[in-house]
Coordinates of C-alpha atoms in Angstrom, one line a residue:
M1 CA -16.6 -22.0 7.1
R2 CA -19.9 -20.4 8.0
I3 CA -19.3 -17.6 5.5
I4 CA -18.4 -20.1 2.8
I5 CA -21.5 -22.2 3.3
F6 CA -23.7 -19.1 3.3
V7 CA -22.2 -17.7 0.1
L8 CA -22.4 -21.1 -1.6
C9 CA -26.1 -21.5 -0.7
L10 CA -26.8 -18.1 -2.2
V11 CA -24.9 -18.6 -5.4
F12 CA -25.3 -22.2 -6.2
V13 CA -29.0 -23.0 -6.4
L14 CA -28.6 -25.4 -9.4
P15 CA -31.5 -25.5 -11.9
I16 CA -33.3 -28.8 -11.7
F17 CA -32.6 -29.7 -15.4
A18 CA -28.9 -28.6 -15.4
T19 CA -26.3 -31.2 -16.4
I20 CA -23.2 -31.9 -14.4
I21 CA -20.2 -32.7 -16.6
N22 CA -17.5 -34.5 -14.7
I23 CA -13.8 -34.0 -15.5
P24 CA -12.0 -36.2 -16.4
A25 CA -14.7 -38.9 -16.3
D26 CA -17.0 -37.4 -19.0
Q27 CA -14.4 -35.2 -20.8
P28 CA -10.6 -35.3 -20.7
T29 CA -10.1 -31.6 -20.2
I30 CA -11.9 -28.7 -18.6
Q31 CA -12.1 -26.9 -21.9
N32 CA -13.7 -29.9 -23.6
G33 CA -16.3 -29.8 -20.8
I34 CA -16.9 -26.2 -21.5
Y35 CA -17.4 -26.9 -25.2
I36 CA -20.2 -29.3 -24.6
A37 CA -21.8 -27.4 -21.8
V38 CA -24.9 -25.3 -22.3
E39 CA -26.4 -22.5 -20.2
E40 CA -26.6 -23.3 -16.5
D41 CA -24.6 -26.6 -16.7
T42 CA -21.8 -27.4 -14.2
V43 CA -18.4 -28.6 -15.2
L44 CA -17.2 -30.4 -12.1
V45 CA -13.5 -31.0 -11.9
Q46 CA -11.8 -33.8 -9.9
P47 CA -8.5 -33.1 -8.1
G48 CA -5.4 -33.0 -10.3
T49 CA -3.3 -30.6 -12.3
Y50 CA -4.7 -29.5 -15.6
I51 CA -2.3 -27.8 -18.0
E52 CA -4.8 -25.7 -19.8
N53 CA -5.8 -22.1 -20.7
I54 CA -9.6 -22.1 -20.6
N55 CA -12.2 -19.8 -22.1
F56 CA -15.8 -19.7 -21.0
N57 CA -16.7 -18.7 -24.6
G58 CA -19.7 -16.6 -23.4
K59 CA -21.3 -19.5 -21.6
N60 CA -23.0 -18.8 -18.3
I61 CA -22.0 -22.0 -16.6
I62 CA -20.3 -23.1 -13.4
V63 CA -16.8 -24.4 -13.6
A64 CA -15.8 -25.7 -10.2
S65 CA -13.7 -28.2 -8.2
V66 CA -15.2 -30.7 -5.9
F67 CA -15.1 -28.0 -3.3
L68 CA -18.4 -26.9 -4.7
T69 CA -20.2 -30.1 -3.6
T70 CA -18.2 -30.9 -0.4
Q71 CA -17.2 -27.5 0.9
D72 CA -13.8 -29.1 1.8
T73 CA -11.2 -26.4 1.2
S74 CA -8.4 -28.9 0.7
Y75 CA -9.7 -29.5 -2.8
I76 CA -8.9 -25.8 -3.7
S77 CA -5.1 -26.5 -3.5
Q78 CA -5.5 -30.0 -5.0
T79 CA -7.3 -28.9 -8.1
I80 CA -4.9 -26.9 -10.3
I81 CA -5.3 -25.1 -13.6
D82 CA -1.8 -24.4 -14.8
G83 CA -1.5 -21.9 -17.7
N84 CA 2.1 -23.1 -18.5
Q85 CA 3.0 -19.4 -19.1
E86 CA 1.4 -19.6 -22.5
D87 CA -1.6 -17.4 -22.0
C88 CA -4.1 -16.2 -19.3
V89 CA -5.3 -19.2 -17.4
V90 CA -9.0 -18.3 -17.5
K91 CA -10.8 -16.0 -19.8
F92 CA -14.2 -14.3 -19.5
E93 CA -14.3 -12.1 -22.7
N94 CA -17.7 -12.7 -24.3
D95 CA -20.2 -10.9 -22.2
E96 CA -20.6 -13.6 -19.5
D97 CA -22.9 -12.5 -16.7
S98 CA -23.0 -13.2 -13.0
T99 CA -24.2 -16.8 -13.5
A100 CA -20.8 -17.6 -15.1
V101 CA -18.8 -18.9 -12.1
L102 CA -15.3 -20.1 -11.4
C103 CA -15.0 -21.7 -8.0
G104 CA -12.5 -23.7 -6.0
F105 CA -9.3 -23.9 -8.0
T106 CA -5.7 -23.0 -7.8
I107 CA -5.0 -20.8 -10.8
Q108 CA -1.3 -20.5 -11.6
N109 CA 1.4 -19.8 -14.2
G110 CA -0.7 -17.6 -16.4
L111 CA 0.8 -15.0 -18.7
G112 CA -1.1 -12.1 -20.1
E113 CA -0.2 -8.8 -21.6
E114 CA -2.4 -6.0 -23.0
L115 CA -0.1 -5.6 -26.0
N116 CA -1.5 -9.0 -27.1
Q117 CA -5.1 -8.1 -26.1
E118 CA -4.8 -10.1 -22.9
I119 CA -5.4 -8.6 -19.5
G120 CA -4.8 -10.5 -16.3
G121 CA -2.2 -13.1 -16.0
G122 CA -4.4 -15.5 -13.9
I123 CA -7.9 -14.4 -14.9
N124 CA -9.0 -12.1 -17.7
C125 CA -12.4 -10.3 -17.4
N126 CA -13.0 -8.3 -20.5
N127 CA -16.5 -6.9 -20.9
S128 CA -17.9 -9.6 -18.7
H129 CA -19.3 -9.9 -15.2
P130 CA -18.5 -13.4 -13.7
K131 CA -18.3 -14.6 -10.2
I132 CA -14.8 -15.6 -9.1
L133 CA -15.1 -17.5 -5.8
F134 CA -12.8 -19.3 -3.4
N135 CA -9.8 -19.7 -5.6
R136 CA -6.0 -19.6 -5.0
I137 CA -4.7 -17.2 -7.7
I138 CA -0.9 -17.5 -7.5
N139 CA 2.3 -17.0 -9.4
N140 CA 0.8 -15.4 -12.5
V141 CA 2.3 -12.6 -14.7
G142 CA 0.2 -10.1 -16.6
D143 CA -0.5 -6.4 -17.2
P144 CA -2.8 -4.9 -16.3
G145 CA -3.5 -7.3 -13.5
G146 CA -1.0 -9.9 -12.5
G147 CA -3.6 -12.0 -10.8
I148 CA -7.0 -10.7 -12.1
G149 CA -7.5 -8.1 -14.8
C150 CA -10.9 -6.4 -15.1
Y151 CA -11.7 -4.2 -18.1
Q152 CA -15.2 -2.9 -18.4
S153 CA -16.2 -5.7 -16.1
N154 CA -18.2 -5.8 -12.9
A155 CA -16.9 -9.1 -11.6
V156 CA -17.8 -10.5 -8.2
I157 CA -14.5 -11.6 -6.5
I158 CA -15.1 -13.3 -3.2
G159 CA -13.1 -15.5 -0.9
N160 CA -9.9 -15.8 -2.9
L161 CA -6.2 -15.9 -2.1
I162 CA -4.5 -13.6 -4.6
S163 CA -0.8 -13.9 -3.9
N164 CA 2.7 -13.8 -5.5
N165 CA 1.4 -12.4 -8.8
L166 CA 3.4 -10.0 -10.9
A167 CA 2.2 -7.1 -13.1
Y168 CA 4.8 -6.9 -15.8
S169 CA 4.9 -6.0 -19.5
S170 CA 7.8 -5.0 -21.7
W171 CA 6.3 -1.9 -23.1
M172 CA 4.7 0.3 -20.5
T173 CA 4.1 1.2 -16.9
N174 CA 2.5 -1.8 -15.1
R175 CA -0.7 -1.8 -13.2
G176 CA -2.1 -4.0 -10.5
G177 CA 0.1 -6.8 -9.2
G178 CA -2.9 -8.5 -7.6
I179 CA -6.0 -7.0 -9.3
S180 CA -6.4 -4.4 -11.9
C181 CA -9.8 -2.5 -12.4
I182 CA -10.0 -0.3 -15.5
S183 CA -13.4 1.2 -16.2
S184 CA -14.9 -1.5 -14.0
N185 CA -17.0 -1.7 -10.8
P186 CA -16.3 -5.1 -9.3
I187 CA -17.2 -6.3 -5.8
I188 CA -14.0 -7.4 -4.1
R189 CA -14.9 -9.1 -0.8
N190 CA -13.3 -11.3 1.7
N191 CA -10.1 -11.8 -0.2
I192 CA -6.5 -12.0 0.9
I193 CA -4.4 -9.9 -1.5
S194 CA -0.8 -10.5 -0.5
N195 CA 2.8 -10.4 -1.7
N196 CA 2.0 -9.2 -5.2
S197 CA 4.4 -7.0 -7.0
L198 CA 5.1 -4.7 -10.0
N199 CA 8.2 -4.5 -12.1
W200 CA 7.5 -0.8 -12.8
G201 CA 4.2 0.8 -12.1
N202 CA 1.3 1.5 -9.7
G203 CA -0.9 -0.6 -7.5
G204 CA 1.0 -3.5 -6.1
G205 CA -2.2 -5.0 -4.5
I206 CA -5.1 -3.3 -6.4
F207 CA -5.1 -0.8 -9.2
C208 CA -8.2 1.3 -9.9
S209 CA -8.6 3.6 -12.9
N210 CA -12.0 5.1 -13.8
S211 CA -13.5 2.5 -11.6
N212 CA -15.8 2.4 -8.5
P213 CA -15.2 -1.0 -6.8
L214 CA -16.5 -2.1 -3.5
I215 CA -13.5 -3.4 -1.5
E216 CA -14.8 -5.1 1.6
D217 CA -13.6 -7.5 4.3
C218 CA -10.2 -7.9 2.7
T219 CA -6.6 -8.1 3.9
I220 CA -4.1 -6.3 1.6
T221 CA -0.6 -7.1 2.8
G222 CA 3.0 -7.4 1.8
N223 CA 2.5 -6.0 -1.7
E224 CA 5.3 -4.1 -3.3
N225 CA 6.1 -1.7 -6.1
D226 CA 9.6 -2.9 -7.1
S227 CA 10.5 0.4 -8.7
Y228 CA 8.8 2.4 -5.9
L229 CA 6.0 4.1 -7.7
A230 CA 2.6 4.8 -6.3
G231 CA 0.0 2.9 -4.2
A232 CA 1.7 -0.4 -3.1
G233 CA -1.5 -1.5 -1.4
V234 CA -4.2 0.3 -3.3
Y235 CA -3.8 2.8 -6.2
C236 CA -6.8 5.0 -7.3
I237 CA -6.9 7.4 -10.2
N238 CA -10.1 9.0 -11.4
S239 CA -12.0 6.5 -9.2
S240 CA -14.5 6.4 -6.3
P241 CA -14.1 3.2 -4.5
I242 CA -15.8 2.2 -1.2
I243 CA -13.3 0.6 1.1
K244 CA -14.9 -1.1 4.2
N245 CA -13.5 -3.4 6.9
V246 CA -10.1 -3.7 5.2
S247 CA -6.6 -4.1 6.7
I248 CA -3.9 -2.6 4.6
N249 CA -0.5 -3.4 6.1
N250 CA 3.1 -4.0 5.4
N251 CA 3.0 -2.8 1.8
S252 CA 6.0 -0.9 0.2
G253 CA 6.0 1.7 -2.5
E254 CA 7.2 5.3 -3.3
L255 CA 4.1 7.5 -3.0
G256 CA 1.5 6.0 -0.6
G257 CA 2.8 2.7 0.7
G258 CA -0.7 1.9 1.9
I259 CA -3.0 3.9 -0.4
Y260 CA -2.5 6.5 -3.2
F261 CA -5.4 8.7 -4.3
H262 CA -5.2 10.9 -7.5
N263 CA -8.4 12.8 -8.4
S264 CA -10.4 10.2 -6.5
D265 CA -13.2 10.5 -3.9
T266 CA -13.1 7.4 -1.7
I267 CA -15.3 6.3 1.3
L268 CA -13.2 4.8 4.0
E269 CA -15.0 2.8 6.7
N270 CA -13.3 0.8 9.4
V271 CA -10.0 0.6 7.4
T272 CA -6.7 0.0 9.2
I273 CA -3.7 1.3 7.4
S274 CA -0.6 0.3 9.4
N275 CA 3.1 -0.6 9.1
N276 CA 3.3 0.4 5.4
F277 CA 6.4 2.0 3.9
G278 CA 6.8 4.7 1.3
F279 CA 9.3 7.4 0.2
Q280 CA 6.5 9.9 0.9
G281 CA 3.2 9.1 2.6
G282 CA 4.0 5.7 4.1
G283 CA 0.3 5.3 5.0
I284 CA -1.7 7.4 2.5
Y285 CA -0.6 9.8 -0.3
I286 CA -3.3 12.2 -1.6
E287 CA -3.0 14.5 -4.5
E288 CA -5.0 16.3 -7.2
N289 CA -8.6 17.0 -6.2
S290 CA -8.9 13.9 -4.1
N291 CA -11.1 14.1 -1.1
P292 CA -11.3 10.8 0.9
M293 CA -14.2 10.6 3.3
F294 CA -13.5 9.0 6.6
D295 CA -16.6 7.5 8.2
V296 CA -17.4 9.2 11.5
N297 CA -19.1 6.1 13.0
N298 CA -17.1 3.2 11.8
R299 CA -13.7 4.9 12.2
C300 CA -10.5 4.0 10.6
N301 CA -7.0 3.5 12.1
I302 CA -3.8 4.9 10.7
Y303 CA -0.6 4.2 12.6
G304 CA 2.9 2.8 12.5
N305 CA 3.7 3.7 8.9
R306 CA 7.2 4.7 7.8
S307 CA 8.7 7.0 5.2
V308 CA 12.2 7.5 3.8
Y309 CA 12.0 11.3 4.2
N310 CA 10.4 11.3 7.7
L311 CA 7.8 13.8 6.5
G312 CA 4.2 12.8 6.5
V313 CA 4.9 9.2 7.4
D314 CA 1.2 8.4 7.9
L315 CA -0.4 11.0 5.6
Y316 CA 1.0 13.1 2.9
V317 CA -1.4 15.5 1.1
N318 CA -0.1 17.1 -2.0
S319 CA -3.0 19.4 -2.7
N320 CA -4.5 22.6 -1.4
L321 CA -7.8 21.0 -0.5
I322 CA -9.2 20.7 3.1
T323 CA -8.8 17.2 4.3
N324 CA -10.8 16.0 7.3
V325 CA -9.3 12.9 9.0
T326 CA -11.7 11.3 11.4
V327 CA -10.1 8.2 13.0
D328 CA -10.3 5.9 16.0
M329 CA -6.5 5.5 16.2
F330 CA -3.7 7.5 14.8
S331 CA 0.0 7.2 15.5
V332 CA -0.2 10.1 17.9
L333 CA -2.9 12.4 19.4
Y334 CA -1.2 15.6 18.2
P335 CA 0.3 15.0 14.8
N336 CA 3.1 17.2 13.6
N337 CA 4.9 17.3 10.2
Y338 CA 6.6 14.0 11.0
Y339 CA 3.3 12.2 10.9
F340 CA 1.4 14.3 8.3
Y341 CA 2.3 16.9 5.7
S342 CA -0.2 19.0 3.7
E343 CA -0.1 21.9 1.3
G344 CA -3.6 22.6 2.4
I345 CA -5.5 22.2 5.6
V346 CA -5.9 18.9 7.5
N347 CA -8.4 18.7 10.3
F348 CA -7.9 15.8 12.7
D349 CA -10.5 14.1 14.9
I350 CA -8.5 11.4 16.8
Q351 CA -9.9 9.3 19.6
H352 CA -6.8 7.1 20.5
C353 CA -3.1 7.1 19.8
Y354 CA -0.7 4.2 19.0
T355 CA 2.2 6.1 20.6
V356 CA 2.1 8.5 23.6
Q357 CA 4.0 11.7 22.8
I358 CA 6.5 13.0 25.3
E359 CA 5.9 16.4 26.8
D360 CA 9.4 17.1 28.1
D361 CA 12.9 17.6 27.0
V362 CA 14.6 14.4 25.6
F363 CA 18.2 13.2 25.3
V364 CA 19.9 11.4 22.5
S365 CA 23.2 9.4 22.4
S366 CA 24.6 7.1 19.7
Q367 CA 25.0 4.6 22.6
G368 CA 21.3 4.9 23.5
N369 CA 18.3 2.8 22.5
N370 CA 15.0 3.9 20.9
N371 CA 13.2 1.6 23.4
N372 CA 14.5 3.8 26.3
S373 CA 12.4 6.6 27.8
G374 CA 14.7 9.3 26.4
L375 CA 14.1 11.4 29.5
S376 CA 17.7 11.5 30.8
W377 CA 21.3 11.0 29.9
N378 CA 21.0 7.7 31.7
D379 CA 18.2 6.5 29.5
P380 CA 18.7 8.2 26.1
F381 CA 17.2 7.6 22.7
K382 CA 19.6 6.4 20.0
T383 CA 18.6 8.6 17.0
L384 CA 17.5 12.2 16.6
T385 CA 14.9 11.2 14.0
Y386 CA 13.2 9.0 16.5
A387 CA 13.3 11.6 19.2
I388 CA 11.6 14.1 16.9
S389 CA 8.9 11.5 16.2
R390 CA 8.2 11.1 19.9
I391 CA 8.1 14.6 21.2
R392 CA 5.1 16.9 21.3
A393 CA 6.1 20.4 20.2
D394 CA 3.7 23.3 19.6
S395 CA 3.2 26.9 20.8
L396 CA 2.3 25.6 24.3
H397 CA 5.0 23.0 24.4
H398 CA 8.4 24.3 23.5
Y399 CA 11.0 21.6 24.2
S400 CA 14.6 20.7 23.5
I401 CA 16.4 17.7 22.2
Y402 CA 19.9 17.4 23.8
L403 CA 22.6 15.6 21.8
A404 CA 25.6 13.8 23.4
D405 CA 29.2 14.2 22.5
D406 CA 28.8 11.9 19.5
T407 CA 28.8 11.6 15.7
F408 CA 25.3 11.0 14.4
S409 CA 25.2 9.4 11.0
S410 CA 23.7 6.5 9.1
S411 CA 26.8 4.3 9.8
S412 CA 27.3 5.2 13.4
N413 CA 23.8 5.1 14.9
D414 CA 21.4 4.4 12.0
E415 CA 20.4 8.1 11.8
Q416 CA 18.0 8.9 9.0
F417 CA 18.5 11.9 6.8
P418 CA 17.2 14.4 6.0
I419 CA 16.1 15.3 9.6
F420 CA 12.9 17.3 9.4
E421 CA 12.8 19.8 12.2
L422 CA 9.6 21.0 13.9
S423 CA 8.4 24.3 15.1
Y424 CA 8.9 25.1 18.8
L425 CA 11.7 22.6 19.1
D426 CA 15.4 23.2 19.8
I427 CA 18.3 20.9 18.9
V428 CA 21.1 21.4 21.4
G429 CA 24.5 19.8 21.0
S430 CA 27.1 19.3 23.7
G431 CA 29.8 21.2 21.8
I432 CA 30.6 22.6 18.4
E433 CA 33.5 20.2 17.9
T434 CA 32.1 17.2 19.8
T435 CA 28.5 16.8 18.5
V436 CA 28.5 16.1 14.8
L437 CA 25.7 15.6 12.4
D438 CA 27.4 13.7 9.5
G439 CA 25.5 13.2 6.2
E440 CA 28.3 11.0 4.8
N441 CA 28.0 12.8 1.5
E442 CA 24.6 11.3 0.7
H443 CA 21.8 13.5 2.0
T444 CA 20.7 17.0 3.1
I445 CA 21.2 16.9 6.9
L446 CA 18.5 19.3 8.3
Q447 CA 15.4 20.4 6.5
F448 CA 12.8 22.9 7.6
I449 CA 9.4 23.4 6.1
D450 CA 7.1 26.1 7.6
V451 CA 9.1 26.0 10.8
T452 CA 9.1 28.8 13.3
N453 CA 10.7 29.2 16.8
S454 CA 13.4 26.7 16.2
N455 CA 17.0 26.9 17.5
I456 CA 20.0 24.8 16.5
S457 CA 23.1 25.1 18.6
N458 CA 26.4 23.7 19.7
C459 CA 27.1 21.3 16.9
T460 CA 28.8 20.7 13.6
I461 CA 26.9 19.9 10.4
T462 CA 29.1 18.2 7.9
N463 CA 29.3 16.1 4.8
G464 CA 25.8 16.9 3.5
Y465 CA 25.2 16.4 -0.2
A466 CA 22.1 17.5 -2.2
H467 CA 20.8 19.5 -5.2
N468 CA 20.6 22.5 -2.9
G469 CA 20.9 23.1 0.8
S470 CA 23.0 20.1 1.6
G471 CA 23.7 21.3 5.2
A472 CA 20.4 22.9 6.0
K473 CA 17.5 23.5 3.6
L474 CA 14.8 26.0 4.7
A475 CA 11.4 26.6 3.1
S476 CA 9.2 29.4 4.5
S477 CA 11.0 29.0 7.9
E478 CA 12.6 31.1 10.6
V479 CA 15.5 29.2 12.3
N480 CA 18.2 30.5 14.6
F481 CA 21.7 28.9 14.3
E482 CA 24.0 29.6 17.3
N483 CA 27.5 28.2 17.7
V484 CA 27.1 25.9 14.7
K485 CA 29.8 25.0 12.3
F486 CA 29.0 24.0 8.7
A487 CA 31.9 22.1 7.0
N488 CA 32.4 20.1 3.8
N489 CA 28.7 20.4 2.6
N490 CA 28.4 20.2 -1.1
S491 CA 25.6 21.1 -3.5
Y492 CA 25.5 20.6 -7.2
S493 CA 23.2 23.6 -7.6
R494 CA 23.2 26.2 -4.8
G495 CA 23.5 26.6 -1.1
G496 CA 26.1 24.1 -0.1
D497 CA 25.8 24.9 3.6
I498 CA 22.4 26.6 3.8
C499 CA 19.7 27.2 1.2
N500 CA 16.8 29.4 2.1

C-alpha cells in the first residue's frame, strides 16, 4: 500500500481548475465522459460493469475508478470495463502523452488484431505514451499483445495484474501474450504478468522487438507458448531491455522457457530465473550476436529449470560469442553440459549452488528414488538422467554410474531420452542381457556432444528411433563401448545403432 500511495501522490497532482466528471451521475458511459472532458480533467467511474470499448481520442485526461480517490484496492475488481469481444477495450492512438492516465479498472474481454489495425486485446497503445496504473487486465485476446500492445509507444505500465490473456490472430505468428513492445521503450514496473499464452508464436509474458523497455520489480510466471516457440517468459529480438529485480518462473516454451535473446544486448540485475521449462534452454536461450550482461554487484539467480533434451537446462547458447555468467546462485557450482550448452565459450562466476553435486560413484535402479542419496545399492537413484545431473565429472573427478539389473525406459522408471553423456563419466551396467536401455521406438537413447574419456559397458541399447543415430549419436566425441549389445534400433536416415 505504501508503494501505491507514493506513486499516486507523484502522478495525481490534480490541477486546481480541473473538472471531475462522475460516471454514471454526470454521464451514462465512460466514453461520453471522455467526449465532454478537456485537457487535465478526470473521468471518475463508480463501481459497476461497463460494456464499452473506449478511446481517449488524443485527450490527456485521467480516467479512473474510485480507487484513485480512496486507494481502496477492492474498487479495482468492482469497476469493470468489458470489451464484449468486439474491439480493444481501451485505445490510446492519437499521440496521448504521459498525462493521459488509465487507473484502477478491471479490463476484460477485449479483442484486437493487427490485421484490423488493432494491437493489444486489452489496451492498445499506438504512437502514444500514456500511464497505465493499478489495473487488472484479464481475459483479453489480441495480437500483438493479448493484454497490452505497444507500437511506437513509451507507455508507463505500473502496478497491474496482467493475466490470462491470449495472443492470437488467424494470419501470422503471434507475439506477446501479456505485453507486446514493438519499436517501443515502455517502463514496465511492479506488475504481475501471469498465465498468459500464445496460440502460435513468441513471448508468452512479454514480447520485445526493436524495443528497449525497462522491466523492473515484476513477477513473470506461468506464461506459456502453446505451440512451444521461443521465450515463454520474455522474448527479445533486436532489443536492449534492462531487467531489474524480476522473478521469471514456471514459464513453458520451446526455446528459452524463461528468456529468449536474439540479436539483443540485455542488462540483467537481480533477476531470478527458476523452474521454467523448455525443449532447449529451460532457463535462458541465447542466439545470434546476443550478449546479456549480468550485473556483478546485484547478482542474478538461475536454477531449477528443466529441458526436454536434458542439454543446457539452465542456459543454452547457440552462438560462438563469449558469454560471461556472473550469478549469486546457479543450479550447481560446477556446471556441465546438462546445465549449460554453448557453441562458444561460457565463463561462470558462481557464488552459491541450488543443488550440491556428488563427487563419488552413484547407483541407479528402477526401484530407486531420486530423493535418495544415490551412493549405494541400498539407496539408489531411480533414473540415469537424474544421476547424470547430480554427479560432478571432469578431468579431476572421473566417476561411474552403476545400473542395476533393470530395464530403463519412459514407461518403466520415467527415464528421459535422449540421455546426454558427460566427459569423464562411465555408465556401467550389471550385465549385457540384464541391464537394458529401452527407447521404446521414440527417441535416440544416448547422445554425446564434445565428450571424451567416456566408457559405456555391460548393457543392451535397444528400440531407439531417430533421424540418425537412434542407439547412440556422437558429435566430436570419443567414446568406448565394451560388452554392449545394440538391438532393434531404427533410423530413417543413417546410423541405426551408432551415428558418428
